[in-house]
Structure formats: C-alpha cells, structure tokens
Amino acid sequence: MDLFEQKFLLSMSSKVALLNRITTYIVNRKGKQMRPMFVFLVAKMVSNGEVSERTYRGASVIELIHTATLVHDDVVDDSNRRRGFFSVNALWKNKIAVLIGDYLLSKGLLLSIDNNDFDLLKIISIAVREMSEGELLQIEKARKLDITEAVYYEIIRQKTATLIAACCSLGAASVKPESQHVETMRKFGELIGMAFQIKDDLFDYSDDQIGKPTGIDIKEQKMTLPLIYVLNQADKKDKKWLINSIKNHNKDAKRVKEVIAYVKNNGGLDYAIARMKQFQEEALQLLKTYPNSEYRNSLELMVNYVIDRKK
C-alpha cells in the first residue's frame, strides 16, 4: 500500500499548479482505501502471492475513478463535507470540482490506454457506465417512490457493487488475464458491494456518530431496504402515512424520527440485516473455492469488516 500511494500520487500529477494543490489535498484526506486493497489481495490470492505493474496500475485506475465520482457526487449533492473535511466544491467551488472530477477520470482512462491495458480499461469503463445508470435510476424512482425490492437491488448493484466488483475482477485480470478467476472475482466483489451498501443504509437508522446524520436518506427521499420492506408489509393506512411523511414531511425532524421508529418496530432493520448477511455468506462461499492462504484469510477479514464496521 505504501508503494501504491507513491504510484497513485504520481498518476495524478499535472503541469498545472492549482491541479496539483487540489489533488494533494484529496490524497491527504483519503478514506479507508478498501478498493485498492481488494485489487492487491485478489491478485495475490489467484496467483500465489504475485503482483505486477499491471496490478498497481489497476489499483490506481480504480482509485482515480472512485475519487472522481466522489468529487462529482459532492457537487451533485451540494455537500460541503467529505470524511470530516471540507469537500473540493466547498473550498474551490463547483466549476473547479467538476473539472477536477473530469481530470481524474481522464487520467484513469489514459493510464490504461498508455500501457495497452485494454482488458482493464473495459472492466473500468463498464463500471463507470453502470454507476451513472444506477444514480439516475435512483433519482427517477425517488420522484415516484414506487421502488420495489428488486429495483432497489438493481440500483445498489449498479451504484455501489459494480465498483467493488471491478476492483476484484481487475485484481484477477492484472495477473491472470482472460482466466475464469476474472468472472468469479467479479461476482465475489458484487456480493460484497451489495452487503456494503445495505450496511450503509442501516447507518441511517443508527444512533451512533458515524459522520452521516441519522435520517438523511429519508430527508433525501432515498428508498432503502428497511423502508421498502416495511412499506410492503404495511396496511393501507400506515403505507399512506409513510409515503406522505417521506414526500411532504421529510424535512420535519419529529416526523423523520417517527418514520425511523416505525421502521425499527416493524422489522425493517432485522430484514435488511438478514439480507446483508445472505450476501456476505455467498461471498464467503465463493472464497472457499480457493485454497487456504494468507490472502484468502485477509479477504475473509475484509468481507466481515464490511458487515461489522462502525462507520
């Protein structure tokens, strides 16, 4: 990871001083860096501990694209904070933030093209397309609040799981191109991504300080699994009250608290936790098809971390 950090910073560099100032700011406020870890651990697991320059490039591309989407997300959501620090758009305004996101995206794509990593480029490009589709599908559905459980899974598969799936398939493709590992690991990453997003949705109902205020999804009219479940179970009167609350009273703190209490009391969280654990179990079963190794053990730890994390 230390060597990756150096290579990653180099992959962002530019002749424009302002760009370098902003990218340095972004790198110094990095998150958990789960995505590059998945790239390296998968590569090592499928190749008995080998990594190549392609693996480092794959991890850098993923992180460049991921960072670009976060910078753009903060503009879209009009968010002033990211991981407890000021977001790029808060410090440098929207226009610069959008351009920085575009710059990082193009740097990621060029890193693959310049090194003829066209198989890696394809994996990444599909992920970017799916992430955009997932976000737009969520916006479209939020307007009508007519989201089914199946549509919810499709949204989170595209929006969140597709990038983690890309990390894992990239890791495999970087050392064993065109092998069956690439698809197996894509599926593995997708399962973890699904569990990861459900865990994120559950934070909306927690009382812990996680850097994201409670009830924010309800305020933003995002239909998450706990809410979808209770809506499907509710009688006509309760359903009407829930939908009215989300549509017309989502800024009313007292009403949002009542919705959260209703979801908790009617099995919404229990159902979401059970589904999350199902995805986790499927991911662990896929890992078990690989021989025991320190890399497989580390991936198992990461799968469990996704479920057990506190923020």
mmCIF file of N, CA and C in Angstrom, residues 152-273:
data_model
loop_
_atom_site.group_PDB
_atom_site.id
_atom_site.type_symbol
_atom_site.label_atom_id
_atom_site.label_comp_id
_atom_site.label_asym_id
_atom_site.label_seq_id
_atom_site.Cartn_x
_atom_site.Cartn_y
_atom_site.Cartn_z
ATOM 1 N N TYR A 152 -34.528 -1.901 -6.070
ATOM 2 C CA TYR A 152 -33.532 -1.451 -5.082
ATOM 3 C C TYR A 152 -32.220 -2.219 -5.265
ATOM 4 N N TYR A 153 -32.302 -3.534 -5.428
ATOM 5 C CA TYR A 153 -31.075 -4.332 -5.612
ATOM 6 C C TYR A 153 -30.362 -3.933 -6.895
ATOM 7 N N GLU A 154 -31.133 -3.640 -7.926
ATOM 8 C CA GLU A 154 -30.529 -3.228 -9.194
ATOM 9 C C GLU A 154 -29.815 -1.881 -9.020
ATOM 10 N N ILE A 155 -30.439 -0.966 -8.269
ATOM 11 C CA ILE A 155 -29.820 0.350 -8.018
ATOM 12 C C ILE A 155 -28.498 0.172 -7.269
ATOM 13 N N ILE A 156 -28.515 -0.599 -6.178
ATOM 14 C CA ILE A 156 -27.276 -0.701 -5.384
ATOM 15 C C ILE A 156 -26.230 -1.549 -6.102
ATOM 16 N N ARG A 157 -26.695 -2.490 -6.931
ATOM 17 C CA ARG A 157 -25.722 -3.271 -7.715
ATOM 18 C C ARG A 157 -24.951 -2.334 -8.632
ATOM 19 N N GLN A 158 -25.678 -1.448 -9.319
ATOM 20 C CA GLN A 158 -25.018 -0.539 -10.252
ATOM 21 C C GLN A 158 -24.250 0.563 -9.526
ATOM 22 N N LYS A 159 -24.878 1.126 -8.515
ATOM 23 C CA LYS A 159 -24.343 2.329 -7.882
ATOM 24 C C LYS A 159 -23.100 2.048 -7.029
ATOM 25 N N THR A 160 -23.132 0.946 -6.301
ATOM 26 C CA THR A 160 -22.059 0.660 -5.336
ATOM 27 C C THR A 160 -21.310 -0.622 -5.657
ATOM 28 N N ALA A 161 -22.076 -1.714 -5.883
ATOM 29 C CA ALA A 161 -21.434 -3.026 -6.015
ATOM 30 C C ALA A 161 -20.567 -3.118 -7.269
ATOM 31 N N THR A 162 -20.957 -2.404 -8.317
ATOM 32 C CA THR A 162 -20.238 -2.530 -9.590
ATOM 33 C C THR A 162 -18.772 -2.076 -9.482
ATOM 34 N N LEU A 163 -18.492 -1.091 -8.617
ATOM 35 C CA LEU A 163 -17.106 -0.618 -8.477
ATOM 36 C C LEU A 163 -16.259 -1.616 -7.684
ATOM 37 N N ILE A 164 -16.851 -2.202 -6.641
ATOM 38 C CA ILE A 164 -16.111 -3.211 -5.864
ATOM 39 C C ILE A 164 -15.920 -4.472 -6.712
ATOM 40 N N ALA A 165 -16.936 -4.787 -7.531
ATOM 41 C CA ALA A 165 -16.810 -5.919 -8.473
ATOM 42 C C ALA A 165 -15.666 -5.657 -9.446
ATOM 43 N N ALA A 166 -15.562 -4.406 -9.917
ATOM 44 C CA ALA A 166 -14.477 -4.040 -10.842
ATOM 45 C C ALA A 166 -13.112 -4.178 -10.161
ATOM 46 N N CYS A 167 -13.008 -3.793 -8.885
ATOM 47 C CA CYS A 167 -11.733 -3.939 -8.149
ATOM 48 C C CYS A 167 -11.280 -5.394 -8.155
ATOM 49 N N CYS A 168 -12.215 -6.284 -7.825
ATOM 50 C CA CYS A 168 -11.861 -7.691 -7.676
ATOM 51 C C CYS A 168 -11.555 -8.332 -9.031
ATOM 52 N N SER A 169 -12.343 -7.995 -10.058
ATOM 53 C CA SER A 169 -12.046 -8.584 -11.380
ATOM 54 C C SER A 169 -10.754 -7.988 -11.954
ATOM 55 N N LEU A 170 -10.495 -6.686 -11.669
ATOM 56 C CA LEU A 170 -9.234 -6.061 -12.097
ATOM 57 C C LEU A 170 -8.044 -6.755 -11.454
ATOM 58 N N GLY A 171 -8.163 -7.032 -10.155
ATOM 59 C CA GLY A 171 -7.074 -7.714 -9.442
ATOM 60 C C GLY A 171 -6.739 -9.032 -10.111
ATOM 61 N N ALA A 172 -7.806 -9.806 -10.429
ATOM 62 C CA ALA A 172 -7.594 -11.108 -11.084
ATOM 63 C C ALA A 172 -7.038 -10.926 -12.500
ATOM 64 N N ALA A 173 -7.614 -9.978 -13.253
ATOM 65 C CA ALA A 173 -7.195 -9.770 -14.658
ATOM 66 C C ALA A 173 -5.764 -9.249 -14.748
ATOM 67 N N SER A 174 -5.301 -8.553 -13.715
ATOM 68 C CA SER A 174 -3.949 -7.966 -13.770
ATOM 69 C C SER A 174 -2.863 -9.037 -13.745
ATOM 70 N N VAL A 175 -3.181 -10.199 -13.151
ATOM 71 C CA VAL A 175 -2.167 -11.271 -13.073
ATOM 72 C C VAL A 175 -2.555 -12.518 -13.870
ATOM 73 N N LYS A 176 -3.855 -12.734 -14.040
ATOM 74 C CA LYS A 176 -4.333 -13.914 -14.799
ATOM 75 C C LYS A 176 -5.361 -13.455 -15.834
ATOM 76 N N PRO A 177 -4.905 -12.720 -16.871
ATOM 77 C CA PRO A 177 -5.863 -12.207 -17.849
ATOM 78 C C PRO A 177 -6.616 -13.335 -18.549
ATOM 79 N N GLU A 178 -7.879 -13.065 -18.841
ATOM 80 C CA GLU A 178 -8.745 -13.999 -19.583
ATOM 81 C C GLU A 178 -8.882 -15.371 -18.916
ATOM 82 N N SER A 179 -8.713 -15.420 -17.591
ATOM 83 C CA SER A 179 -8.935 -16.688 -16.874
ATOM 84 C C SER A 179 -10.327 -16.657 -16.247
ATOM 85 N N GLN A 180 -10.783 -17.817 -15.744
ATOM 86 C CA GLN A 180 -12.119 -17.851 -15.120
ATOM 87 C C GLN A 180 -12.126 -17.065 -13.812
ATOM 88 N N HIS A 181 -10.920 -16.792 -13.255
ATOM 89 C CA HIS A 181 -10.839 -16.019 -11.998
ATOM 90 C C HIS A 181 -11.462 -14.629 -12.162
ATOM 91 N N VAL A 182 -11.352 -14.060 -13.363
ATOM 92 C CA VAL A 182 -11.816 -12.682 -13.588
ATOM 93 C C VAL A 182 -13.319 -12.587 -13.315
ATOM 94 N N GLU A 183 -14.089 -13.545 -13.833
ATOM 95 C CA GLU A 183 -15.548 -13.535 -13.630
ATOM 96 C C GLU A 183 -15.916 -13.959 -12.205
ATOM 97 N N THR A 184 -15.220 -14.977 -11.672
ATOM 98 C CA THR A 184 -15.509 -15.428 -10.295
ATOM 99 C C THR A 184 -15.295 -14.285 -9.311
ATOM 100 N N MET A 185 -14.202 -13.572 -9.485
ATOM 101 C CA MET A 185 -13.879 -12.479 -8.567
ATOM 102 C C MET A 185 -14.789 -11.259 -8.782
ATOM 103 N N ARG A 186 -15.265 -11.090 -10.028
ATOM 104 C CA ARG A 186 -16.242 -10.011 -10.266
ATOM 105 C C ARG A 186 -17.506 -10.280 -9.441
ATOM 106 N N LYS A 187 -17.957 -11.530 -9.480
ATOM 107 C CA LYS A 187 -19.156 -11.930 -8.736
ATOM 108 C C LYS A 187 -18.920 -11.747 -7.239
ATOM 109 N N PHE A 188 -17.745 -12.156 -6.779
ATOM 110 C CA PHE A 188 -17.375 -12.016 -5.362
ATOM 111 C C PHE A 188 -17.467 -10.546 -4.944
ATOM 112 N N GLY A 189 -16.881 -9.667 -5.757
ATOM 113 C CA GLY A 189 -16.898 -8.230 -5.441
ATOM 114 C C GLY A 189 -18.310 -7.661 -5.447
ATOM 115 N N GLU A 190 -19.118 -8.149 -6.379
ATOM 116 C CA GLU A 190 -20.506 -7.668 -6.453
ATOM 117 C C GLU A 190 -21.274 -8.029 -5.175
ATOM 118 N N LEU A 191 -21.084 -9.245 -4.698
ATOM 119 C CA LEU A 191 -21.760 -9.687 -3.468
ATOM 120 C C LEU A 191 -21.335 -8.831 -2.275
ATOM 121 N N ILE A 192 -20.030 -8.550 -2.178
ATOM 122 C CA ILE A 192 -19.563 -7.703 -1.071
ATOM 123 C C ILE A 192 -20.148 -6.300 -1.201
ATOM 124 N N GLY A 193 -20.170 -5.800 -2.427
ATOM 125 C CA GLY A 193 -20.700 -4.454 -2.664
ATOM 126 C C GLY A 193 -22.156 -4.330 -2.249
ATOM 127 N N MET A 194 -22.945 -5.374 -2.515
ATOM 128 C CA MET A 194 -24.358 -5.375 -2.110
ATOM 129 C C MET A 194 -24.461 -5.305 -0.582
ATOM 130 N N ALA A 195 -23.665 -6.141 0.096
ATOM 131 C CA ALA A 195 -23.670 -6.140 1.564
ATOM 132 C C ALA A 195 -23.204 -4.787 2.100
ATOM 133 N N PHE A 196 -22.192 -4.218 1.450
ATOM 134 C CA PHE A 196 -21.616 -2.929 1.868
ATOM 135 C C PHE A 196 -22.684 -1.826 1.827
ATOM 136 N N GLN A 197 -23.465 -1.787 0.736
ATOM 137 C CA GLN A 197 -24.466 -0.728 0.590
ATOM 138 C C GLN A 197 -25.628 -0.905 1.567
ATOM 139 N N ILE A 198 -26.027 -2.154 1.816
ATOM 140 C CA ILE A 198 -27.109 -2.372 2.798
ATOM 141 C C ILE A 198 -26.630 -1.915 4.178
ATOM 142 N N LYS A 199 -25.358 -2.196 4.487
ATOM 143 C CA LYS A 199 -24.791 -1.735 5.766
ATOM 144 C C LYS A 199 -24.846 -0.203 5.840
ATOM 145 N N ASP A 200 -24.501 0.466 4.757
ATOM 146 C CA ASP A 200 -24.576 1.927 4.701
ATOM 147 C C ASP A 200 -26.004 2.417 4.949
ATOM 148 N N ASP A 201 -26.970 1.710 4.347
ATOM 149 C CA ASP A 201 -28.376 2.088 4.520
ATOM 150 C C ASP A 201 -28.809 1.929 5.979
ATOM 151 N N LEU A 202 -28.260 0.925 6.643
ATOM 152 C CA LEU A 202 -28.617 0.690 8.053
ATOM 153 C C LEU A 202 -28.104 1.812 8.959
ATOM 154 N N PHE A 203 -26.987 2.433 8.557
ATOM 155 C CA PHE A 203 -26.454 3.548 9.360
ATOM 156 C C PHE A 203 -27.464 4.684 9.494
ATOM 157 N N ASP A 204 -28.364 4.788 8.521
ATOM 158 C CA ASP A 204 -29.362 5.861 8.557
ATOM 159 C C ASP A 204 -30.281 5.728 9.773
ATOM 160 N N TYR A 205 -30.313 4.514 10.322
ATOM 161 C CA TYR A 205 -31.208 4.250 11.454
ATOM 162 C C TYR A 205 -30.448 4.102 12.772
ATOM 163 N N SER A 206 -29.131 4.362 12.749
ATOM 164 C CA SER A 206 -28.345 4.142 13.971
ATOM 165 C C SER A 206 -28.199 5.448 14.739
ATOM 166 N N ASP A 207 -27.982 5.304 16.039
ATOM 167 C CA ASP A 207 -27.831 6.497 16.887
ATOM 168 C C ASP A 207 -26.366 6.864 17.074
ATOM 169 N N ASP A 208 -25.461 6.077 16.488
ATOM 170 C CA ASP A 208 -24.024 6.351 16.668
ATOM 171 C C ASP A 208 -23.594 7.524 15.798
ATOM 172 N N GLN A 209 -22.515 8.137 16.221
ATOM 173 C CA GLN A 209 -21.928 9.217 15.415
ATOM 174 C C GLN A 209 -21.052 8.591 14.345
ATOM 175 N N ILE A 210 -21.485 8.644 13.090
ATOM 176 C CA ILE A 210 -20.716 7.972 12.029
ATOM 177 C C ILE A 210 -20.291 8.963 10.955
ATOM 178 N N GLY A 211 -20.523 10.240 11.198
ATOM 179 C CA GLY A 211 -20.149 11.235 10.190
ATOM 180 C C GLY A 211 -21.272 11.489 9.208
ATOM 181 N N LYS A 212 -22.355 10.716 9.331
ATOM 182 C CA LYS A 212 -23.519 10.931 8.455
ATOM 183 C C LYS A 212 -24.724 11.063 9.382
ATOM 184 N N PRO A 213 -25.470 12.174 9.320
ATOM 185 C CA PRO A 213 -26.580 12.349 10.262
ATOM 186 C C PRO A 213 -27.665 11.281 10.079
ATOM 187 N N THR A 214 -28.295 10.895 11.190
ATOM 188 C CA THR A 214 -29.389 9.918 11.144
ATOM 189 C C THR A 214 -30.554 10.478 10.332
ATOM 190 N N GLY A 215 -31.184 9.613 9.563
ATOM 191 C CA GLY A 215 -32.381 10.021 8.831
ATOM 192 C C GLY A 215 -32.118 10.789 7.553
ATOM 193 N N ILE A 216 -30.846 10.871 7.147
ATOM 194 C CA ILE A 216 -30.503 11.689 5.960
ATOM 195 C C ILE A 216 -31.118 11.088 4.688
ATOM 196 N N ASP A 217 -31.169 9.746 4.605
ATOM 197 C CA ASP A 217 -31.758 9.111 3.410
ATOM 198 C C ASP A 217 -33.241 9.457 3.296
ATOM 199 N N ILE A 218 -33.923 9.464 4.448
ATOM 200 C CA ILE A 218 -35.358 9.805 4.451
ATOM 201 C C ILE A 218 -35.535 11.257 4.021
ATOM 202 N N LYS A 219 -34.671 12.134 4.558
ATOM 203 C CA LYS A 219 -34.756 13.555 4.190
ATOM 204 C C LYS A 219 -34.529 13.736 2.687
ATOM 205 N N GLU A 220 -33.669 12.877 2.106
ATOM 206 C CA GLU A 220 -33.374 12.992 0.670
ATOM 207 C C GLU A 220 -34.300 12.115 -0.176
ATOM 208 N N GLN A 221 -35.316 11.549 0.459
ATOM 209 C CA GLN A 221 -36.304 10.692 -0.222
ATOM 210 C C GLN A 221 -35.657 9.484 -0.898
ATOM 211 N N LYS A 222 -34.581 8.968 -0.275
ATOM 212 C CA LYS A 222 -33.959 7.754 -0.816
ATOM 213 C C LYS A 222 -34.656 6.546 -0.200
ATOM 214 N N MET A 223 -35.116 5.663 -1.075
ATOM 215 C CA MET A 223 -35.815 4.471 -0.603
ATOM 216 C C MET A 223 -34.802 3.359 -0.363
ATOM 217 N N THR A 224 -34.552 3.046 0.898
ATOM 218 C CA THR A 224 -33.576 1.995 1.209
ATOM 219 C C THR A 224 -34.311 0.746 1.696
ATOM 220 N N LEU A 225 -33.562 -0.353 1.834
ATOM 221 C CA LEU A 225 -34.180 -1.659 2.080
ATOM 222 C C LEU A 225 -35.058 -1.705 3.338
ATOM 223 N N PRO A 226 -34.628 -1.178 4.492
ATOM 224 C CA PRO A 226 -35.507 -1.247 5.678
ATOM 225 C C PRO A 226 -36.873 -0.594 5.419
ATOM 226 N N LEU A 227 -36.849 0.526 4.723
ATOM 227 C CA LEU A 227 -38.082 1.267 4.430
ATOM 228 C C LEU A 227 -38.941 0.530 3.393
ATOM 229 N N ILE A 228 -38.298 -0.008 2.354
ATOM 230 C CA ILE A 228 -39.035 -0.741 1.314
ATOM 231 C C ILE A 228 -39.745 -1.947 1.935
ATOM 232 N N TYR A 229 -39.047 -2.624 2.838
ATOM 233 C CA TYR A 229 -39.634 -3.806 3.478
ATOM 234 C C TYR A 229 -40.889 -3.442 4.268
ATOM 235 N N VAL A 230 -40.793 -2.401 5.125
ATOM 236 C CA VAL A 230 -41.979 -2.072 5.943
ATOM 237 C C VAL A 230 -43.112 -1.507 5.086
ATOM 238 N N LEU A 231 -42.761 -0.797 4.011
ATOM 239 C CA LEU A 231 -43.807 -0.297 3.099
ATOM 240 C C LEU A 231 -44.594 -1.455 2.490
ATOM 241 N N ASN A 232 -43.872 -2.512 2.123
ATOM 242 C CA ASN A 232 -44.520 -3.680 1.518
ATOM 243 C C ASN A 232 -45.383 -4.456 2.520
ATOM 244 N N GLN A 233 -45.006 -4.353 3.801
ATOM 245 C CA GLN A 233 -45.742 -5.095 4.842
ATOM 246 C C GLN A 233 -46.896 -4.283 5.431
ATOM 247 N N ALA A 234 -46.847 -2.961 5.269
ATOM 248 C CA ALA A 234 -47.790 -2.079 5.979
ATOM 249 C C ALA A 234 -49.215 -2.189 5.428
ATOM 250 N N ASP A 235 -50.198 -1.916 6.315
ATOM 251 C CA ASP A 235 -51.580 -1.835 5.830
ATOM 252 C C ASP A 235 -51.766 -0.492 5.116
ATOM 253 N N LYS A 236 -52.939 -0.307 4.527
ATOM 254 C CA LYS A 236 -53.198 0.849 3.670
ATOM 255 C C LYS A 236 -52.967 2.174 4.408
ATOM 256 N N LYS A 237 -53.459 2.233 5.643
ATOM 257 C CA LYS A 237 -53.389 3.482 6.423
ATOM 258 C C LYS A 237 -51.932 3.848 6.736
ATOM 259 N N ASP A 238 -51.176 2.856 7.221
ATOM 260 C CA ASP A 238 -49.762 3.097 7.569
ATOM 261 C C ASP A 238 -48.943 3.442 6.324
ATOM 262 N N LYS A 239 -49.234 2.739 5.236
ATOM 263 C CA LYS A 239 -48.500 2.973 3.982
ATOM 264 C C LYS A 239 -48.705 4.424 3.524
ATOM 265 N N LYS A 240 -49.949 4.869 3.613
ATOM 266 C CA LYS A 240 -50.286 6.233 3.206
ATOM 267 C C LYS A 240 -49.513 7.240 4.074
ATOM 268 N N TRP A 241 -49.485 6.964 5.380
ATOM 269 C CA TRP A 241 -48.781 7.849 6.321
ATOM 270 C C TRP A 241 -47.275 7.871 6.022
ATOM 271 N N LEU A 242 -46.694 6.702 5.745
ATOM 272 C CA LEU A 242 -45.257 6.604 5.448
ATOM 273 C C LEU A 242 -44.904 7.398 4.184
ATOM 274 N N ILE A 243 -45.684 7.158 3.124
ATOM 275 C CA ILE A 243 -45.387 7.830 1.848
ATOM 276 C C ILE A 243 -45.575 9.342 1.979
ATOM 277 N N ASN A 244 -46.631 9.740 2.670
ATOM 278 C CA ASN A 244 -46.885 11.166 2.909
ATOM 279 C C ASN A 244 -45.737 11.793 3.710
ATOM 280 N N SER A 245 -45.243 11.047 4.706
ATOM 281 C CA SER A 245 -44.133 11.540 5.536
ATOM 282 C C SER A 245 -42.886 11.787 4.692
ATOM 283 N N ILE A 246 -42.582 10.823 3.815
ATOM 284 C CA ILE A 246 -41.353 10.921 3.009
ATOM 285 C C ILE A 246 -41.499 11.988 1.930
ATOM 286 N N LYS A 247 -42.700 12.075 1.355
ATOM 287 C CA LYS A 247 -42.907 13.031 0.258
ATOM 288 C C LYS A 247 -43.024 14.464 0.751
ATOM 289 N N ASN A 248 -43.802 14.655 1.819
ATOM 290 C CA ASN A 248 -44.179 16.019 2.198
ATOM 291 C C ASN A 248 -43.634 16.492 3.531
ATOM 292 N N HIS A 249 -43.141 15.572 4.366
ATOM 293 C CA HIS A 249 -42.680 15.991 5.702
ATOM 294 C C HIS A 249 -41.251 15.522 5.973
ATOM 295 N N ASN A 250 -40.471 15.328 4.888
ATOM 296 C CA ASN A 250 -39.126 14.762 5.065
ATOM 297 C C ASN A 250 -38.139 15.748 5.695
ATOM 298 N N LYS A 251 -38.525 17.013 5.830
ATOM 299 C CA LYS A 251 -37.632 17.991 6.492
ATOM 300 C C LYS A 251 -38.049 18.209 7.957
ATOM 301 N N ASP A 252 -39.140 17.577 8.350
ATOM 302 C CA ASP A 252 -39.662 17.722 9.712
ATOM 303 C C ASP A 252 -38.961 16.685 10.601
ATOM 304 N N ALA A 253 -38.072 17.158 11.487
ATOM 305 C CA ALA A 253 -37.225 16.246 12.281
ATOM 306 C C ALA A 253 -38.062 15.279 13.117
ATOM 307 N N LYS A 254 -39.170 15.780 13.677
ATOM 308 C CA LYS A 254 -40.014 14.926 14.528
ATOM 309 C C LYS A 254 -40.644 13.807 13.688
ATOM 310 N N ARG A 255 -41.118 14.169 12.507
ATOM 311 C CA ARG A 255 -41.770 13.187 11.625
ATOM 312 C C ARG A 255 -40.751 12.138 11.150
ATOM 313 N N VAL A 256 -39.540 12.599 10.805
ATOM 314 C CA VAL A 256 -38.472 11.669 10.371
ATOM 315 C C VAL A 256 -38.165 10.675 11.487
ATOM 316 N N LYS A 257 -38.122 11.180 12.739
ATOM 317 C CA LYS A 257 -37.881 10.301 13.899
ATOM 318 C C LYS A 257 -38.987 9.250 14.021
ATOM 319 N N GLU A 258 -40.222 9.674 13.762
ATOM 320 C CA GLU A 258 -41.365 8.745 13.846
ATOM 321 C C GLU A 258 -41.260 7.661 12.767
ATOM 322 N N VAL A 259 -40.833 8.063 11.566
ATOM 323 C CA VAL A 259 -40.655 7.079 10.478
ATOM 324 C C VAL A 259 -39.568 6.077 10.865
ATOM 325 N N ILE A 260 -38.455 6.587 11.406
ATOM 326 C CA ILE A 260 -37.352 5.705 11.829
ATOM 327 C C ILE A 260 -37.851 4.707 12.879
ATOM 328 N N ALA A 261 -38.624 5.215 13.861
ATOM 329 C CA ALA A 261 -39.168 4.337 14.916
ATOM 330 C C ALA A 261 -40.097 3.287 14.317
ATOM 331 N N TYR A 262 -40.913 3.692 13.344
ATOM 332 C CA TYR A 262 -41.847 2.753 12.706
ATOM 333 C C TYR A 262 -41.075 1.637 11.994
ATOM 334 N N VAL A 263 -40.030 2.032 11.254
ATOM 335 C CA VAL A 263 -39.217 1.047 10.519
ATOM 336 C C VAL A 263 -38.574 0.056 11.497
ATOM 337 N N LYS A 264 -38.047 0.586 12.606
ATOM 338 C CA LYS A 264 -37.393 -0.275 13.607
ATOM 339 C C LYS A 264 -38.402 -1.238 14.234
ATOM 340 N N ASN A 265 -39.572 -0.712 14.573
ATOM 341 C CA ASN A 265 -40.568 -1.515 15.302
ATOM 342 C C ASN A 265 -41.274 -2.535 14.418
ATOM 343 N N ASN A 266 -41.154 -2.386 13.107
ATOM 344 C CA ASN A 266 -41.872 -3.282 12.206
ATOM 345 C C ASN A 266 -40.949 -4.194 11.394
ATOM 346 N N GLY A 267 -39.766 -4.434 11.942
ATOM 347 C CA GLY A 267 -38.886 -5.463 11.376
ATOM 348 C C GLY A 267 -38.058 -5.042 10.173
ATOM 349 N N GLY A 268 -38.049 -3.740 9.855
ATOM 350 C CA GLY A 268 -37.294 -3.271 8.685
ATOM 351 C C GLY A 268 -35.800 -3.519 8.812
ATOM 352 N N LEU A 269 -35.258 -3.230 10.012
ATOM 353 C CA LEU A 269 -33.805 -3.398 10.205
ATOM 354 C C LEU A 269 -33.439 -4.883 10.226
ATOM 355 N N ASP A 270 -34.259 -5.677 10.916
ATOM 356 C CA ASP A 270 -33.971 -7.120 11.007
ATOM 357 C C ASP A 270 -33.947 -7.750 9.622
ATOM 358 N N TYR A 271 -34.898 -7.337 8.780
ATOM 359 C CA TYR A 271 -34.966 -7.894 7.427
ATOM 360 C C TYR A 271 -33.721 -7.506 6.621
ATOM 361 N N ALA A 272 -33.341 -6.209 6.711
ATOM 362 C CA ALA A 272 -32.171 -5.724 5.957
ATOM 363 C C ALA A 272 -30.890 -6.419 6.427
ATOM 364 N N ILE A 273 -30.775 -6.617 7.745
ATOM 365 C CA ILE A 273 -29.584 -7.290 8.293
ATOM 366 C C ILE A 273 -29.517 -8.731 7.771
#
